[in-house]
Amino acid sequence: MEKVVTRTAEIFKDDDGIIHIRILNGVCIDMEDAIDNFLVVRNLSQEERVVKLIDGQADWSMDIAARRFIAGKEVQGKTIASAVVLRSLPKKAICNYFIRIHKIKSPTKIFTDYDAAINWLKEYKRQLEANGKF
């Protein structure tokens, strides 16, 4: 399993085909970082659409340009579903607001438990595969 470390995240694809993005502690993700992380995900997925687990439990932030980029068509067009793991209620509220304001179309759920997030993604992917949509 290849793990790529960028300035702001550790990114890898697991044996179930889930892309894991673990945001590093103390980083501020800017537009350049968002593009860099997107390109790593695109490379690991061989440009296929993906299910992603975003581990945002660390202390981090993201600027407005980066938020707009990840909410944009290029990133969202490559995303089947996302599970976001957060531990703080304020970050959870901000993430929910982000999903609503940017009208994120791919199914996105926020979790406080890492294993629950993985299980949701596996089940979602299994259902898509059963219906011939993956």
PDB file of C-alpha atoms in Angstrom:
ATOM      1  CA  MET A   1       0.000   0.000   0.000  1.00  0.00           C
ATOM      2  CA  GLU A   2       1.587   3.236  -1.200  1.00  0.00           C
ATOM      3  CA  LYS A   3       1.321   6.188   1.190  1.00  0.00           C
ATOM      4  CA  VAL A   4       1.990   9.683  -0.108  1.00  0.00           C
ATOM      5  CA  VAL A   5       2.765  12.490   2.320  1.00  0.00           C
ATOM      6  CA  THR A   6       2.139  16.052   1.179  1.00  0.00           C
ATOM      7  CA  ARG A   7       2.708  19.232   3.152  1.00  0.00           C
ATOM      8  CA  THR A   8      -0.762  18.899   4.710  1.00  0.00           C
ATOM      9  CA  ALA A   9      -1.866  15.250   4.532  1.00  0.00           C
ATOM     10  CA  GLU A  10      -1.019  11.558   4.410  1.00  0.00           C
ATOM     11  CA  ILE A  11      -2.918   9.910   1.577  1.00  0.00           C
ATOM     12  CA  PHE A  12      -3.248   6.233   0.666  1.00  0.00           C
ATOM     13  CA  LYS A  13      -5.615   3.757  -0.958  1.00  0.00           C
ATOM     14  CA  ASP A  14      -6.529   0.735   1.152  1.00  0.00           C
ATOM     15  CA  ASP A  15      -7.258  -2.829   0.017  1.00  0.00           C
ATOM     16  CA  ASP A  16     -10.994  -2.018  -0.198  1.00  0.00           C
ATOM     17  CA  GLY A  17     -10.320   0.796  -2.679  1.00  0.00           C
ATOM     18  CA  ILE A  18     -11.044   3.564  -0.157  1.00  0.00           C
ATOM     19  CA  ILE A  19      -8.838   6.641  -0.384  1.00  0.00           C
ATOM     20  CA  HIS A  20      -7.744   7.782   3.093  1.00  0.00           C
ATOM     21  CA  ILE A  21      -6.767  11.412   3.580  1.00  0.00           C
ATOM     22  CA  ARG A  22      -5.365  12.091   7.052  1.00  0.00           C
ATOM     23  CA  ILE A  23      -4.918  15.808   7.587  1.00  0.00           C
ATOM     24  CA  LEU A  24      -1.739  16.587   9.491  1.00  0.00           C
ATOM     25  CA  ASN A  25      -1.734  18.453  12.778  1.00  0.00           C
ATOM     26  CA  GLY A  26      -1.164  22.215  12.767  1.00  0.00           C
ATOM     27  CA  VAL A  27      -1.514  22.817   9.021  1.00  0.00           C
ATOM     28  CA  CYS A  28      -3.450  25.469   7.136  1.00  0.00           C
ATOM     29  CA  ILE A  29      -4.574  24.073   3.792  1.00  0.00           C
ATOM     30  CA  ASP A  30      -4.337  26.677   1.037  1.00  0.00           C
ATOM     31  CA  MET A  31      -5.245  26.450  -2.652  1.00  0.00           C
ATOM     32  CA  GLU A  32      -1.868  24.998  -3.616  1.00  0.00           C
ATOM     33  CA  ASP A  33      -2.199  22.309  -0.929  1.00  0.00           C
ATOM     34  CA  ALA A  34      -5.754  21.470  -2.014  1.00  0.00           C
ATOM     35  CA  ILE A  35      -4.606  21.042  -5.621  1.00  0.00           C
ATOM     36  CA  ASP A  36      -1.592  18.973  -4.526  1.00  0.00           C
ATOM     37  CA  ASN A  37      -3.781  16.654  -2.428  1.00  0.00           C
ATOM     38  CA  PHE A  38      -6.310  16.355  -5.274  1.00  0.00           C
ATOM     39  CA  LEU A  39      -3.564  15.368  -7.723  1.00  0.00           C
ATOM     40  CA  VAL A  40      -2.278  12.704  -5.319  1.00  0.00           C
ATOM     41  CA  VAL A  41      -5.806  11.274  -4.953  1.00  0.00           C
ATOM     42  CA  ARG A  42      -6.295  11.356  -8.726  1.00  0.00           C
ATOM     43  CA  ASN A  43      -2.989   9.521  -9.214  1.00  0.00           C
ATOM     44  CA  LEU A  44      -3.718   6.875  -6.550  1.00  0.00           C
ATOM     45  CA  SER A  45      -7.169   6.273  -8.022  1.00  0.00           C
ATOM     46  CA  GLN A  46      -5.818   6.114 -11.572  1.00  0.00           C
ATOM     47  CA  GLU A  47      -8.234   8.937 -12.404  1.00  0.00           C
ATOM     48  CA  GLU A  48     -11.283   6.848 -11.447  1.00  0.00           C
ATOM     49  CA  ARG A  49     -14.078   8.162  -9.216  1.00  0.00           C
ATOM     50  CA  VAL A  50     -13.422   7.375  -5.556  1.00  0.00           C
ATOM     51  CA  VAL A  51     -14.869   6.915  -2.101  1.00  0.00           C
ATOM     52  CA  LYS A  52     -12.881   8.926   0.431  1.00  0.00           C
ATOM     53  CA  LEU A  53     -12.335   8.851   4.148  1.00  0.00           C
ATOM     54  CA  ILE A  54     -11.112  12.222   5.376  1.00  0.00           C
ATOM     55  CA  ASP A  55      -9.558  12.017   8.821  1.00  0.00           C
ATOM     56  CA  GLY A  56      -9.797  15.558  10.124  1.00  0.00           C
ATOM     57  CA  GLN A  57      -9.271  14.777  13.797  1.00  0.00           C
ATOM     58  CA  ALA A  58      -6.062  16.838  14.014  1.00  0.00           C
ATOM     59  CA  ASP A  59      -5.935  20.577  14.610  1.00  0.00           C
ATOM     60  CA  TRP A  60      -5.983  22.187  11.152  1.00  0.00           C
ATOM     61  CA  SER A  61      -7.637  24.904   9.076  1.00  0.00           C
ATOM     62  CA  MET A  62      -8.423  25.610   5.425  1.00  0.00           C
ATOM     63  CA  ASP A  63      -8.571  28.907   3.566  1.00  0.00           C
ATOM     64  CA  ILE A  64     -11.551  29.977   1.459  1.00  0.00           C
ATOM     65  CA  ALA A  65      -9.859  29.369  -1.905  1.00  0.00           C
ATOM     66  CA  ALA A  66      -9.069  25.766  -0.923  1.00  0.00           C
ATOM     67  CA  ARG A  67     -12.645  25.233   0.280  1.00  0.00           C
ATOM     68  CA  ARG A  68     -14.019  26.507  -3.020  1.00  0.00           C
ATOM     69  CA  PHE A  69     -11.657  24.249  -4.948  1.00  0.00           C
ATOM     70  CA  ILE A  70     -12.656  21.068  -3.111  1.00  0.00           C
ATOM     71  CA  ALA A  71     -16.329  21.990  -3.504  1.00  0.00           C
ATOM     72  CA  GLY A  72     -15.829  22.579  -7.236  1.00  0.00           C
ATOM     73  CA  LYS A  73     -16.763  20.394 -10.177  1.00  0.00           C
ATOM     74  CA  GLU A  74     -13.293  18.955 -10.734  1.00  0.00           C
ATOM     75  CA  VAL A  75     -12.972  17.446  -7.246  1.00  0.00           C
ATOM     76  CA  GLN A  76     -16.655  16.634  -6.762  1.00  0.00           C
ATOM     77  CA  GLY A  77     -16.826  15.029 -10.209  1.00  0.00           C
ATOM     78  CA  LYS A  78     -14.268  12.456  -9.047  1.00  0.00           C
ATOM     79  CA  THR A  79     -15.969  11.778  -5.699  1.00  0.00           C
ATOM     80  CA  ILE A  80     -18.559   9.023  -5.268  1.00  0.00           C
ATOM     81  CA  ALA A  81     -18.969   9.456  -1.499  1.00  0.00           C
ATOM     82  CA  SER A  82     -17.033  10.903   1.437  1.00  0.00           C
ATOM     83  CA  ALA A  83     -16.898  10.142   5.132  1.00  0.00           C
ATOM     84  CA  VAL A  84     -15.356  12.853   7.291  1.00  0.00           C
ATOM     85  CA  VAL A  85     -14.079  12.010  10.773  1.00  0.00           C
ATOM     86  CA  LEU A  86     -13.976  14.975  13.157  1.00  0.00           C
ATOM     87  CA  ARG A  87     -13.726  15.088  16.910  1.00  0.00           C
ATOM     88  CA  SER A  88     -14.800  18.625  17.771  1.00  0.00           C
ATOM     89  CA  LEU A  89     -18.371  19.881  17.643  1.00  0.00           C
ATOM     90  CA  PRO A  90     -17.370  23.292  16.197  1.00  0.00           C
ATOM     91  CA  LYS A  91     -15.549  21.616  13.273  1.00  0.00           C
ATOM     92  CA  LYS A  92     -18.532  19.336  12.765  1.00  0.00           C
ATOM     93  CA  ALA A  93     -20.836  22.379  12.562  1.00  0.00           C
ATOM     94  CA  ILE A  94     -18.477  24.125  10.133  1.00  0.00           C
ATOM     95  CA  CYS A  95     -18.279  21.009   7.963  1.00  0.00           C
ATOM     96  CA  ASN A  96     -22.074  20.642   7.870  1.00  0.00           C
ATOM     97  CA  TYR A  97     -22.349  24.322   6.908  1.00  0.00           C
ATOM     98  CA  PHE A  98     -19.737  23.818   4.176  1.00  0.00           C
ATOM     99  CA  ILE A  99     -21.667  20.852   2.733  1.00  0.00           C
ATOM    100  CA  ARG A 100     -24.918  22.842   2.658  1.00  0.00           C
ATOM    101  CA  ILE A 101     -23.540  26.170   1.386  1.00  0.00           C
ATOM    102  CA  HIS A 102     -21.542  24.559  -1.423  1.00  0.00           C
ATOM    103  CA  LYS A 103     -24.339  22.111  -2.268  1.00  0.00           C
ATOM    104  CA  ILE A 104     -22.033  19.092  -2.221  1.00  0.00           C
ATOM    105  CA  LYS A 105     -23.789  16.539  -4.400  1.00  0.00           C
ATOM    106  CA  SER A 106     -21.887  13.373  -3.505  1.00  0.00           C
ATOM    107  CA  PRO A 107     -23.121  11.636  -0.357  1.00  0.00           C
ATOM    108  CA  THR A 108     -21.107  12.973   2.564  1.00  0.00           C
ATOM    109  CA  LYS A 109     -21.447  11.957   6.200  1.00  0.00           C
ATOM    110  CA  ILE A 110     -19.658  13.254   9.248  1.00  0.00           C
ATOM    111  CA  PHE A 111     -18.533  10.862  11.968  1.00  0.00           C
ATOM    112  CA  THR A 112     -16.761  11.044  15.283  1.00  0.00           C
ATOM    113  CA  ASP A 113     -15.732   7.362  15.068  1.00  0.00           C
ATOM    114  CA  TYR A 114     -13.162   6.257  12.464  1.00  0.00           C
ATOM    115  CA  ASP A 115     -14.397   2.656  12.272  1.00  0.00           C
ATOM    116  CA  ALA A 116     -18.011   3.768  11.793  1.00  0.00           C
ATOM    117  CA  ALA A 117     -16.883   5.980   8.901  1.00  0.00           C
ATOM    118  CA  ILE A 118     -15.032   3.120   7.208  1.00  0.00           C
ATOM    119  CA  ASN A 119     -17.974   0.761   7.705  1.00  0.00           C
ATOM    120  CA  TRP A 120     -20.370   3.311   6.155  1.00  0.00           C
ATOM    121  CA  LEU A 121     -18.103   3.733   3.111  1.00  0.00           C
ATOM    122  CA  LYS A 122     -17.701  -0.040   2.687  1.00  0.00           C
ATOM    123  CA  GLU A 123     -21.463  -0.555   2.874  1.00  0.00           C
ATOM    124  CA  TYR A 124     -22.144   2.329   0.483  1.00  0.00           C
ATOM    125  CA  LYS A 125     -19.605   0.941  -1.984  1.00  0.00           C
ATOM    126  CA  ARG A 126     -21.023  -2.599  -1.594  1.00  0.00           C
ATOM    127  CA  GLN A 127     -24.520  -1.337  -2.437  1.00  0.00           C
ATOM    128  CA  LEU A 128     -23.251   0.482  -5.521  1.00  0.00           C
ATOM    129  CA  GLU A 129     -21.413  -2.641  -6.668  1.00  0.00           C
ATOM    130  CA  ALA A 130     -24.539  -4.783  -6.105  1.00  0.00           C
ATOM    131  CA  ASN A 131     -26.514  -2.372  -8.285  1.00  0.00           C
ATOM    132  CA  GLY A 132     -23.817  -2.286 -10.974  1.00  0.00           C
ATOM    133  CA  LYS A 133     -23.081   1.398 -10.385  1.00  0.00           C
ATOM    134  CA  PHE A 134     -19.465   1.068  -9.276  1.00  0.00           C
TER     135      PHE A 134
END
